[in-house]
Short mmCIF file of C-alpha atoms in Angstrom, two decimals:
data_model
loop_
_atom_site.label_atom_id
_atom_site.label_comp_id
_atom_site.label_asym_id
_atom_site.label_seq_id
_atom_site.Cartn_x
_atom_site.Cartn_y
_atom_site.Cartn_z
CA UNK A 23 10.26 9.05 4.25
CA UNK A 24 11.98 8.77 7.12
CA UNK A 25 14.49 5.16 6.07
CA UNK A 26 15.34 2.85 8.66
CA UNK A 27 19.20 1.62 9.01
CA UNK A 28 19.32 0.00 12.77
CA UNK A 29 22.67 -0.06 12.88
CA UNK A 30 26.29 2.06 11.34
CA UNK A 31 28.26 0.72 13.67
CA UNK A 32 31.51 -1.43 13.02
CA UNK A 33 29.96 -4.35 14.63
CA UNK A 34 26.67 -4.32 11.97
CA UNK A 35 26.90 -8.20 10.39
CA UNK A 36 24.70 -7.60 7.98
CA UNK A 37 25.43 -6.04 5.34
CA UNK A 38 29.23 -6.72 5.68
CA UNK A 39 28.07 -10.44 4.91
CA UNK A 40 26.68 -9.86 1.70
CA UNK A 41 27.88 -7.89 -1.23
CA UNK A 42 25.35 -4.52 -1.57
CA UNK A 43 24.22 -4.41 1.41
CA UNK A 44 21.03 -6.65 1.13
CA UNK A 45 19.29 -8.34 -1.49
CA UNK A 46 16.88 -5.27 -1.65
CA UNK A 47 18.76 -2.92 -3.68
CA UNK A 48 18.60 -5.68 -6.78
CA UNK A 49 14.61 -5.61 -6.72
CA UNK A 50 15.61 -1.70 -8.08
CA UNK A 51 17.33 -2.81 -10.80
CA UNK A 52 13.95 -1.38 -12.89
CA UNK A 53 12.09 0.11 -10.67
CA UNK A 54 9.30 0.96 -13.71
CA UNK A 55 8.98 -2.67 -14.14
CA UNK A 56 7.74 -3.26 -10.04
CA UNK A 57 6.58 0.40 -9.60
CA UNK A 58 2.93 -0.13 -11.35
CA UNK A 59 2.26 -2.71 -9.27
CA UNK A 60 2.67 -1.17 -5.91
CA UNK A 61 -0.28 1.40 -7.10
CA UNK A 62 -2.22 -2.04 -6.28
CA UNK A 63 -2.00 -1.07 -2.68
CA UNK A 64 -5.57 0.29 -1.78
CA UNK A 65 -6.65 2.67 0.45
CA UNK A 66 -8.42 0.26 3.24
CA UNK A 67 -4.78 -1.93 2.18
CA UNK A 68 -3.17 1.53 3.99
CA UNK A 69 -5.95 2.25 6.90
CA UNK A 70 -5.67 -1.55 8.55
CA UNK A 71 -1.66 -0.86 7.78
CA UNK A 72 -0.94 2.08 9.97
CA UNK A 73 -4.04 1.38 12.45
CA UNK A 74 -2.47 -1.74 13.17
CA UNK A 75 1.50 -0.41 13.10
CA UNK A 76 0.33 2.08 15.24
CA UNK A 77 -1.01 -0.66 18.11
CA UNK A 78 1.57 -3.01 17.53
CA UNK A 79 4.68 -0.26 17.76
CA UNK A 80 2.96 1.43 20.17
CA UNK A 81 2.53 -1.25 22.34
CA UNK A 82 6.05 -3.13 22.21
CA UNK A 83 7.11 0.43 23.99
CA UNK A 84 5.35 -0.10 26.91
CA UNK A 85 8.24 -2.04 28.11
CA UNK A 86 10.05 0.89 28.23
CA UNK A 87 7.75 2.58 30.05
CA UNK A 88 7.30 0.13 32.62
CA UNK A 89 10.87 -0.61 32.75
CA UNK A 90 10.72 -3.95 32.27
CA UNK A 91 13.27 -6.37 30.39
CA UNK A 92 13.39 -9.72 28.41
CA UNK A 93 9.49 -9.21 26.54
CA UNK A 94 9.49 -11.08 22.99
CA UNK A 95 9.02 -8.93 20.14
CA UNK A 96 6.16 -11.17 18.71
CA UNK A 97 2.68 -8.88 19.59
CA UNK A 98 0.81 -11.73 20.90
CA UNK A 99 3.39 -12.87 23.57
CA UNK A 100 4.61 -9.00 24.33
CA UNK A 101 1.15 -8.86 25.48
CA UNK A 102 0.75 -11.95 27.62
CA UNK A 103 4.47 -11.24 28.56
CA UNK A 104 3.83 -7.93 29.66
CA UNK A 105 0.98 -8.65 31.27
CA UNK A 106 2.29 -11.89 33.28
CA UNK A 107 5.07 -9.30 34.44
CA UNK A 108 3.28 -6.40 35.46
CA UNK A 109 4.31 -6.37 38.84
CA UNK A 110 7.45 -6.21 37.73
CA UNK A 111 7.18 -2.64 37.15
CA UNK A 112 9.88 -0.07 37.74
CA UNK A 113 8.20 2.99 39.13
CA UNK A 114 10.87 5.54 37.59
CA UNK A 115 10.60 4.64 34.62
CA UNK A 116 6.59 4.30 34.58
CA UNK A 117 6.04 7.67 36.24
CA UNK A 118 8.78 9.64 33.66
CA UNK A 119 7.69 7.86 31.08
CA UNK A 120 3.41 9.41 31.69
CA UNK A 121 5.02 12.13 32.45
CA UNK A 122 6.84 12.45 29.31
CA UNK A 123 3.64 11.29 27.58
CA UNK A 124 2.09 13.79 29.43
CA UNK A 125 3.84 16.67 28.29
CA UNK A 126 4.08 15.97 24.75
CA UNK A 127 0.08 15.95 24.45
CA UNK A 128 -0.24 19.01 25.75
CA UNK A 129 2.62 20.30 23.82
CA UNK A 130 0.94 18.58 20.93
CA UNK A 131 -2.84 20.00 21.84
CA UNK A 132 -0.86 23.55 22.30
CA UNK A 133 0.19 23.82 18.66
CA UNK A 134 -3.05 22.63 17.21
CA UNK A 135 -4.35 25.60 18.74
CA UNK A 136 -1.85 28.77 18.43
CA UNK A 137 -3.45 31.20 16.63
CA UNK A 138 -0.66 32.15 14.09
CA UNK A 139 0.95 35.83 15.17
CA UNK A 140 -0.38 38.81 12.17
CA UNK A 141 3.17 40.75 11.72
CA UNK A 142 1.18 44.26 12.60
CA UNK A 143 1.58 42.42 16.06
CA UNK A 144 3.51 44.01 18.38
CA UNK A 145 7.67 42.87 18.55
CA UNK A 146 6.86 41.05 21.95
CA UNK A 147 3.97 39.13 20.73
CA UNK A 148 5.50 37.80 17.87
CA UNK A 149 8.92 36.65 19.96
CA UNK A 150 5.98 35.15 22.31
CA UNK A 151 4.62 33.27 19.20
CA UNK A 152 8.17 32.00 18.39
CA UNK A 153 9.18 30.82 21.43
CA UNK A 154 5.83 28.57 22.03
CA UNK A 155 5.62 27.35 18.34
CA UNK A 156 9.59 26.44 18.22
CA UNK A 157 8.78 24.41 22.15
CA UNK A 158 5.46 22.80 20.36
CA UNK A 159 7.68 22.07 17.65
CA UNK A 160 11.05 20.65 19.47
CA UNK A 161 8.64 18.57 21.80
CA UNK A 162 10.45 15.53 20.66
CA UNK A 163 13.71 17.19 21.39
CA UNK A 164 12.67 18.39 24.34
CA UNK A 165 11.58 15.82 26.57
CA UNK A 166 14.92 14.10 25.29
CA UNK A 167 17.12 16.44 26.97
CA UNK A 168 15.00 17.09 29.68
CA UNK A 169 15.12 13.41 30.82
CA UNK A 170 18.46 12.99 30.27
CA UNK A 171 19.00 15.56 32.65
CA UNK A 172 17.15 14.25 35.00
CA UNK A 173 18.32 10.85 34.19
CA UNK A 174 22.19 12.67 34.50
CA UNK A 175 20.85 14.26 37.99
CA UNK A 176 20.36 10.83 39.74
CA UNK A 177 23.59 9.90 38.61
CA UNK A 178 25.17 12.23 39.97
CA UNK A 179 23.37 12.04 43.43
CA UNK A 180 24.28 7.85 43.06
CA UNK A 181 21.30 6.71 42.44
CA UNK A 182 19.34 5.64 39.17
CA UNK A 183 15.56 5.13 39.40
CA UNK A 184 15.63 4.82 35.21
CA UNK A 185 16.75 2.28 32.76
CA UNK A 186 19.28 4.30 30.29
CA UNK A 187 19.87 3.71 26.65
CA UNK A 188 23.78 2.62 28.16
CA UNK A 189 26.68 2.62 26.20
CA UNK A 190 27.16 3.22 22.69
CA UNK A 191 30.13 1.84 20.37
CA UNK A 192 32.28 5.26 19.46
CA UNK A 193 33.50 5.43 15.98
CA UNK A 194 32.44 5.93 12.18
CA UNK A 195 32.39 2.88 10.32
CA UNK A 196 34.55 1.60 7.67
CA UNK A 197 34.38 2.24 4.13
CA UNK A 198 35.34 -0.29 1.92
CA UNK A 199 34.08 -3.30 -0.55
CA UNK A 200 31.16 -5.55 0.44
CA UNK A 201 32.66 -8.91 0.52
CA UNK A 202 31.74 -11.05 -1.57
CA UNK A 203 32.61 -14.07 0.72
CA UNK A 204 31.81 -14.95 4.24
CA UNK A 205 34.48 -16.60 6.86
CA UNK A 206 33.56 -19.11 8.81
CA UNK A 207 35.42 -21.61 11.25
CA UNK A 208 35.07 -24.40 9.17
CA UNK A 209 35.92 -22.56 6.38
CA UNK A 210 35.29 -19.80 3.83
CA UNK A 211 31.43 -19.65 2.35
CA UNK A 212 31.87 -18.32 -1.05
CA UNK A 213 28.91 -15.90 -2.41
CA UNK A 214 27.74 -18.48 -5.13
CA UNK A 215 26.87 -20.57 -1.60
CA UNK A 216 25.34 -17.68 -0.36
CA UNK A 217 23.03 -17.02 -3.28
CA UNK A 218 21.62 -20.25 -2.69
CA UNK A 219 20.57 -20.58 0.44
CA UNK A 220 19.07 -17.48 1.17
CA UNK A 221 16.74 -19.29 -2.24
CA UNK A 222 13.69 -17.35 -2.72
CA UNK A 223 14.27 -14.72 -0.11
CA UNK A 224 16.41 -12.95 -2.56
CA UNK A 225 12.88 -12.12 -3.97
CA UNK A 226 10.26 -12.18 -1.04
CA UNK A 227 13.05 -10.34 1.03
CA UNK A 228 13.34 -7.23 -1.15
CA UNK A 229 9.39 -7.52 -1.56
CA UNK A 230 8.70 -7.57 1.64
CA UNK A 231 10.63 -4.20 2.30
CA UNK A 232 9.01 -2.57 -0.60
CA UNK A 233 5.24 -3.02 0.12
CA UNK A 234 5.94 -1.75 3.67
CA UNK A 235 7.66 0.89 2.57
CA UNK A 236 5.75 1.58 -0.16
CA UNK A 237 2.54 1.56 2.04
CA UNK A 238 4.07 4.07 4.83
CA UNK A 239 4.86 6.28 2.38
CA UNK A 240 1.30 5.98 1.34
CA UNK A 241 0.21 6.49 4.23
CA UNK A 242 1.62 9.77 5.09
CA UNK A 243 0.67 11.13 2.18
CA UNK A 244 -2.17 10.93 2.58
CA UNK A 245 -2.46 12.38 5.89
CA UNK A 246 0.11 14.91 4.74
CA UNK A 247 -1.60 15.79 1.70
CA UNK A 248 1.20 14.96 -1.17
CA UNK A 249 1.77 12.80 -3.31
CA UNK A 250 4.43 10.68 -4.20
CA UNK A 251 6.55 8.47 -7.02
CA UNK A 252 6.80 4.83 -6.17
CA UNK A 253 9.44 4.32 -8.87
CA UNK A 254 11.62 7.28 -7.55
CA UNK A 255 11.26 5.93 -3.61
CA UNK A 256 12.12 3.05 -5.30
CA UNK A 257 15.94 4.12 -6.79
CA UNK A 258 16.02 6.13 -3.61
CA UNK A 259 15.83 2.97 -1.41
CA UNK A 260 18.09 1.20 -3.88
CA UNK A 261 21.27 3.40 -4.25
CA UNK A 262 20.70 3.63 -0.58
CA UNK A 263 21.08 0.22 0.09
CA UNK A 264 23.74 -0.09 -2.35
CA UNK A 265 26.15 2.81 -1.06
CA UNK A 266 24.80 1.67 2.70
CA UNK A 267 26.66 -2.57 1.72
CA UNK A 268 30.11 0.24 1.55
CA UNK A 269 29.76 1.24 5.47
CA UNK A 270 28.63 -1.79 6.65
CA UNK A 271 25.08 -1.12 7.10
CA UNK A 272 21.76 -2.77 7.66
CA UNK A 273 19.46 -3.21 5.08
CA UNK A 274 17.46 -0.24 5.06
CA UNK A 275 13.71 0.46 4.27
CA UNK A 276 11.11 2.45 5.41
CA UNK A 277 10.57 2.63 8.92
CA UNK A 278 6.76 3.41 10.30
CA UNK A 279 7.79 4.83 13.98
CA UNK A 280 10.71 6.28 12.75
CA UNK A 281 8.64 8.26 9.48
CA UNK A 282 6.32 9.56 12.12
CA UNK A 283 8.48 10.98 14.50
CA UNK A 284 9.72 13.23 11.63
CA UNK A 285 5.65 13.97 11.13
CA UNK A 286 5.28 14.56 14.64
CA UNK A 287 8.45 16.62 14.69
CA UNK A 288 7.18 18.90 11.73
CA UNK A 289 10.06 17.49 9.03
CA UNK A 290 8.13 18.54 5.86
CA UNK A 291 11.21 18.07 3.18
CA UNK A 292 13.48 15.60 2.46
CA UNK A 293 16.24 17.76 3.62
CA UNK A 294 15.04 16.33 7.33
CA UNK A 295 16.79 13.22 6.61
CA UNK A 296 20.40 14.84 5.18
CA UNK A 297 19.67 16.87 8.80
CA UNK A 298 18.97 13.79 11.08
CA UNK A 299 22.17 11.50 8.95
CA UNK A 300 24.76 14.44 9.60
CA UNK A 301 23.36 14.57 13.45
CA UNK A 302 24.12 10.88 13.59
CA UNK A 303 27.36 10.39 12.14
CA UNK A 304 28.37 13.68 14.42
CA UNK A 305 26.63 11.39 17.34
CA UNK A 306 28.32 8.25 16.28
CA UNK A 307 31.69 10.58 16.43
CA UNK A 308 31.69 12.96 19.33
CA UNK A 309 28.35 12.45 21.63
CA UNK A 310 27.93 8.65 21.51
CA UNK A 311 29.36 9.76 25.71
CA UNK A 312 26.09 11.90 25.83
CA UNK A 313 23.70 8.91 24.89
CA UNK A 314 24.20 7.18 28.16
CA UNK A 315 21.89 8.82 30.28
CA UNK A 316 18.70 9.15 28.12
CA UNK A 317 16.44 7.29 30.15
CA UNK A 318 13.82 4.54 27.24
CA UNK A 319 10.88 5.23 28.83
CA UNK A 320 11.62 9.06 27.26
CA UNK A 321 12.41 7.70 23.60
CA UNK A 322 9.27 4.95 24.01
CA UNK A 323 7.03 7.52 25.00
CA UNK A 324 8.00 10.12 22.23
CA UNK A 325 7.27 6.84 19.70
CA UNK A 326 4.00 6.16 21.26
CA UNK A 327 3.22 10.43 20.78
CA UNK A 328 4.01 9.70 17.30
CA UNK A 329 2.09 7.11 16.21
CA UNK A 330 -0.94 6.80 18.45
CA UNK A 331 -2.39 9.75 16.00
CA UNK A 332 -2.36 7.02 12.95
CA UNK A 333 -4.19 5.21 14.24
CA UNK A 334 -7.48 5.55 12.21
CA UNK A 335 -10.87 4.70 14.58
CA UNK A 336 -13.81 6.88 11.71
CA UNK A 337 -12.29 4.65 7.98
CA UNK A 338 -14.58 1.79 10.02
CA UNK A 339 -17.60 3.59 10.11
CA UNK A 340 -17.33 5.51 6.94
CA UNK A 341 -16.12 2.02 4.80
CA UNK A 342 -19.42 0.32 6.21
CA UNK A 343 -21.55 4.08 5.07
CA UNK A 344 -20.11 4.46 1.92
CA UNK A 345 -19.11 0.71 0.50
CA UNK A 346 -19.40 -2.27 2.53
CA UNK A 347 -17.25 -4.99 0.61
CA UNK A 348 -13.85 -2.09 0.91
CA UNK A 349 -14.39 -3.74 5.41
CA UNK A 350 -12.97 -7.08 3.87
CA UNK A 351 -9.25 -6.12 3.09
CA UNK A 352 -9.43 -3.10 5.85
CA UNK A 353 -9.93 -6.00 8.26
CA UNK A 354 -7.96 -8.73 6.49
CA UNK A 355 -4.57 -6.00 6.25
CA UNK A 356 -5.47 -5.07 10.41
CA UNK A 357 -5.61 -8.05 11.97
CA UNK A 358 -2.80 -9.96 9.69
CA UNK A 359 -0.38 -7.36 10.73
CA UNK A 360 -0.49 -8.14 14.47
CA UNK A 361 0.96 -11.20 13.30
CA UNK A 362 3.27 -9.95 10.92
CA UNK A 363 3.64 -6.51 9.02
CA UNK A 364 4.41 -7.55 5.99
CA UNK A 365 1.99 -10.28 5.50
CA UNK A 366 -0.87 -8.18 6.47
CA UNK A 367 0.41 -5.77 3.99
CA UNK A 368 0.32 -8.54 1.07
CA UNK A 369 -2.60 -10.36 1.99
CA UNK A 370 -4.85 -7.04 1.96
CA UNK A 371 -3.61 -6.57 -1.46
CA UNK A 372 -4.29 -10.08 -2.23
CA UNK A 373 -8.04 -9.41 -1.03
CA UNK A 374 -8.08 -6.30 -3.24
CA UNK A 375 -6.93 -7.92 -6.08
CA UNK A 376 -9.58 -10.43 -6.15
CA UNK A 377 -12.68 -7.85 -5.09
CA UNK A 378 -10.99 -6.08 -7.89
CA UNK A 379 -10.99 -9.57 -10.80
CA UNK A 380 -14.27 -10.02 -9.18
CA UNK A 381 -15.65 -6.98 -10.42
CA UNK A 382 -14.10 -7.21 -14.12
CA UNK A 383 -15.51 -11.11 -14.50
CA UNK A 384 -19.07 -9.93 -13.33
CA UNK A 385 -19.71 -6.38 -14.71
CA UNK A 386 -22.67 -5.25 -13.30
CA UNK A 387 -25.31 -5.57 -17.16
CA UNK A 388 -28.68 -3.76 -17.11
CA UNK A 389 -31.35 -5.76 -19.40
CA UNK A 390 -34.32 -3.54 -20.21
CA UNK A 391 -37.01 -4.34 -23.23
CA UNK A 392 -37.86 -1.47 -25.94
CA UNK A 393 -39.75 -0.77 -28.65
CA UNK A 394 -43.30 -2.80 -26.87
CA UNK A 395 -41.24 -5.50 -25.80
CA UNK A 396 -39.49 -6.02 -29.52
CA UNK A 397 -35.93 -5.48 -29.20
CA UNK A 398 -34.18 -6.26 -26.16
CA UNK A 399 -31.31 -3.90 -24.89
CA UNK A 400 -28.52 -4.97 -23.09
CA UNK A 401 -25.96 -2.60 -21.37
CA UNK A 402 -22.78 -3.66 -20.24
CA UNK A 403 -21.24 -0.79 -17.44
CA UNK A 404 -17.38 -1.77 -17.84
CA UNK A 405 -15.06 -3.13 -19.86
CA UNK A 406 -15.22 -6.28 -21.80
CA UNK A 407 -12.56 -9.46 -21.18
CA UNK A 408 -12.33 -13.08 -21.05
CA UNK A 409 -13.52 -13.61 -17.36
CA UNK A 410 -16.93 -11.73 -18.12
CA UNK A 411 -18.05 -13.07 -21.25
CA UNK A 412 -20.10 -15.84 -20.24
CA UNK A 413 -21.88 -13.45 -18.03
CA UNK A 414 -22.81 -11.39 -20.59
CA UNK A 415 -24.36 -14.83 -22.80
CA UNK A 416 -25.89 -15.97 -19.26
CA UNK A 417 -27.40 -12.36 -19.27
CA UNK A 418 -28.17 -11.85 -23.25
CA UNK A 419 -30.02 -15.64 -23.58
CA UNK A 420 -31.81 -15.86 -20.56
CA UNK A 421 -33.77 -13.11 -21.37
CA UNK A 422 -34.10 -13.23 -24.96
CA UNK A 423 -34.55 -17.14 -25.62
CA UNK A 424 -36.13 -18.12 -22.66
CA UNK A 425 -38.14 -15.24 -22.63
CA UNK A 426 -42.44 -15.93 -22.44
CA UNK A 427 -42.85 -13.54 -25.73
CA UNK A 428 -39.06 -13.21 -26.76
CA UNK A 429 -37.81 -10.09 -28.59
CA UNK A 430 -37.59 -9.78 -32.66
CA UNK A 431 -34.00 -8.25 -32.04
CA UNK A 432 -31.25 -8.16 -29.17
CA UNK A 433 -29.40 -4.31 -29.67
CA UNK A 434 -26.03 -4.33 -26.98
CA UNK A 435 -25.26 -0.79 -26.50
CA UNK A 436 -21.53 -0.92 -25.62
CA UNK A 437 -20.55 3.23 -24.97
CA UNK A 438 -19.41 1.91 -21.64
CA UNK A 439 -16.59 -0.62 -23.96
CA UNK A 440 -13.76 0.89 -23.81
CA UNK A 441 -12.01 -1.58 -24.24
CA UNK A 442 -12.21 -5.93 -25.08
CA UNK A 443 -9.81 -8.54 -25.49
CA UNK A 444 -10.00 -11.88 -28.19
CA UNK A 445 -11.95 -14.05 -26.14
CA UNK A 446 -14.51 -11.97 -25.29
CA UNK A 447 -14.70 -11.33 -28.89
CA UNK A 448 -14.67 -15.17 -29.78
CA UNK A 449 -17.21 -15.07 -27.02
CA UNK A 450 -19.55 -12.39 -28.98
CA UNK A 451 -19.03 -14.42 -32.06
CA UNK A 452 -20.59 -17.52 -30.29
CA UNK A 453 -23.64 -15.59 -29.24
CA UNK A 454 -24.69 -13.91 -32.79
CA UNK A 455 -24.41 -17.63 -33.99
CA UNK A 456 -26.26 -19.11 -30.76
CA UNK A 457 -29.17 -16.01 -31.85
CA UNK A 458 -29.46 -16.56 -35.72
CA UNK A 459 -30.22 -20.26 -35.02
CA UNK A 460 -33.46 -18.88 -32.96
CA UNK A 461 -34.42 -16.19 -35.72
CA UNK A 462 -32.88 -13.42 -33.59
CA UNK A 463 -30.25 -10.54 -34.57
CA UNK A 464 -27.94 -8.72 -32.70
CA UNK A 465 -26.43 -5.74 -32.55
CA UNK A 466 -23.90 -3.36 -31.44
CA UNK A 467 -24.27 0.44 -31.05
CA UNK A 468 -22.20 3.33 -29.94
CA UNK A 469 -18.99 1.23 -30.20
CA UNK A 470 -15.84 3.31 -29.06
CA UNK A 471 -12.86 3.28 -32.07
CA UNK A 472 -10.75 1.08 -29.85
CA UNK A 473 -13.93 -1.43 -29.52
CA UNK A 474 -14.86 -1.34 -33.05
CA UNK A 475 -11.22 -1.60 -34.31
CA UNK A 476 -11.04 -5.08 -32.87
CA UNK A 477 -14.30 -6.37 -33.89
CA UNK A 478 -13.96 -5.18 -37.61
CA UNK A 479 -10.44 -6.92 -37.31
CA UNK A 480 -12.33 -10.21 -36.14
CA UNK A 481 -14.49 -10.40 -39.24
CA UNK A 482 -17.21 -11.72 -37.45
CA UNK A 483 -20.30 -13.53 -39.27
CA UNK A 484 -23.42 -11.55 -39.32
CA UNK A 485 -21.74 -8.08 -37.56
CA UNK A 486 -23.88 -4.90 -37.75
CA UNK A 487 -23.29 -1.68 -35.77
CA UNK A 488 -24.41 1.70 -35.07
CA UNK A 489 -23.46 5.56 -34.38
CA UNK A 490 -26.47 5.47 -31.87
CA UNK A 491 -29.09 2.79 -29.90
CA UNK A 492 -31.65 5.05 -31.75
CA UNK A 493 -30.77 4.62 -35.13
CA UNK A 494 -30.20 0.75 -34.32
CA UNK A 495 -33.83 0.44 -32.67
CA UNK A 496 -35.54 1.62 -35.99
CA UNK A 497 -33.32 -0.57 -38.25
CA UNK A 498 -33.56 -3.62 -35.20
CA UNK A 499 -34.17 -6.67 -37.28
CA UNK A 500 -32.15 -5.90 -40.37
CA UNK A 501 -30.73 -9.28 -41.69
CA UNK A 502 -26.77 -8.63 -42.85
CA UNK A 503 -26.40 -7.14 -45.85
CA UNK A 504 -30.68 -5.89 -45.87
CA UNK A 505 -31.91 -2.23 -46.51
CA UNK A 506 -33.06 -2.03 -43.31
CA UNK A 507 -29.39 -1.36 -42.06
CA UNK A 508 -28.65 2.17 -42.03
CA UNK A 509 -25.84 3.29 -44.29
CA UNK A 510 -23.27 3.69 -41.51
CA UNK A 511 -23.60 -0.09 -40.57
CA UNK A 512 -21.15 -1.94 -40.50
CA UNK A 513 -22.34 -5.69 -41.53
CA UNK A 514 -20.60 -8.82 -42.93
CA UNK A 515 -22.50 -10.24 -46.05
CA UNK A 516 -20.13 -13.55 -45.73
CA UNK A 517 -22.40 -17.03 -45.99
CA UNK A 518 -19.22 -18.79 -44.35
CA UNK A 519 -17.81 -19.63 -40.53
CA UNK A 520 -16.57 -16.52 -38.48
CA UNK A 521 -12.90 -16.48 -38.51
CA UNK A 522 -13.51 -17.10 -34.94
CA UNK A 523 -14.92 -20.05 -34.46
CA UNK A 524 -13.59 -23.54 -35.29
CA UNK A 525 -15.40 -24.97 -38.87
CA UNK A 526 -18.19 -27.33 -38.30
CA UNK A 527 -19.56 -25.33 -34.65
CA UNK A 528 -22.41 -24.02 -36.27
CA UNK A 529 -24.98 -26.69 -35.44
CA UNK A 530 -23.53 -27.03 -31.45
CA UNK A 531 -24.30 -25.24 -29.17
#
């Protein structure tokens, strides 16, 4: 994944005013503590983010394709101003930009259909294949180079129909310690005052950067069939920000556009970052004068060509067919990303979290009658945690206590319950007492070892468990400590109140 570092020139002010480059470096001190939180960025959130980002980034480059200036950065204002001022389009920029887009699209299609040359092929065939493969892979650089030559030719002839990149400050940034104070016309601002001025931004800014970076990394990992380690990503960004502060760097984070260009250019390993960094340093030192002639329309065409394939229109149809509820975080992320990318990702994560918590609080519970209606079989299909206790109690009581012909006993099949917490145990204790008041017994079966240990440690009154559902049905109606219980059933013979309930609550619901 490509890291975004907008400027390394000596004129960069963001990091030079702050020690450690930016507050983002402080978020990476303990990556293992926050890395797992990034696993909550679900696939619908990533798809919504990448689809919206491909649209916003592409439209952000339309102004360069049309040669318009003074267009605001906010997406909706961009759309309004671009449409309002479309009559000011520069013909040269538009023609060059559209031509570059057409060439890039043609070269990309050529590469996707390029058959691989076998070693048994004649040498001319293999050489031709290598030339075509190199041309299609390096299409971004070739298009920019060709556009620069065209712009230089017009400059030599005394006319310039294109908007050029212009002058770039030459030279490498000075390597020095970051400043712990900032000089202003009214005096010197100490480090403590700068931190106080940032306020909650010290936490919000790194969080936004982390979310966007991991979302970008996950998007390209899924597209190119590899996996990422969030902790490793956080460490890399932390060290990059700390080291960047010594060269007056802007805060570093992930860049969707740069990563897309890298992916379209065939970059497959982090060595691409080393090569890019070396070229940037070389260019700042010796080649800045050549960048003057690069047309902005050509650069915009490269970016648009790289990010447009990231739009996944089929994901909406897929989620409608597979699970429609996942369309909610997808649409929330997609729509809010047009306002701000970071807000869209955070909103999508929150919606995904709410849906996840709802499934924990309302697990699917199957209730059925067996043994000719004498036994009520209750089967929760997920682990039992405190938000789900009332749901389970309502399901049991509504079938066991209000039925026209109530059953003699209730069996709770726990084969799908892998974990349980104290609040759930307390709720089960109350359920045991409620059923006993109505002359019903509650038996547990198929308990997994961790859950069994928790229930045994709670010392529930009247608790009995069986290794299988069949054995629980054979011993239905057995009173705690009675002879009807199977030898492996653990029952409590204590007549005192359960230790999980307040004393004197046995006669109250």
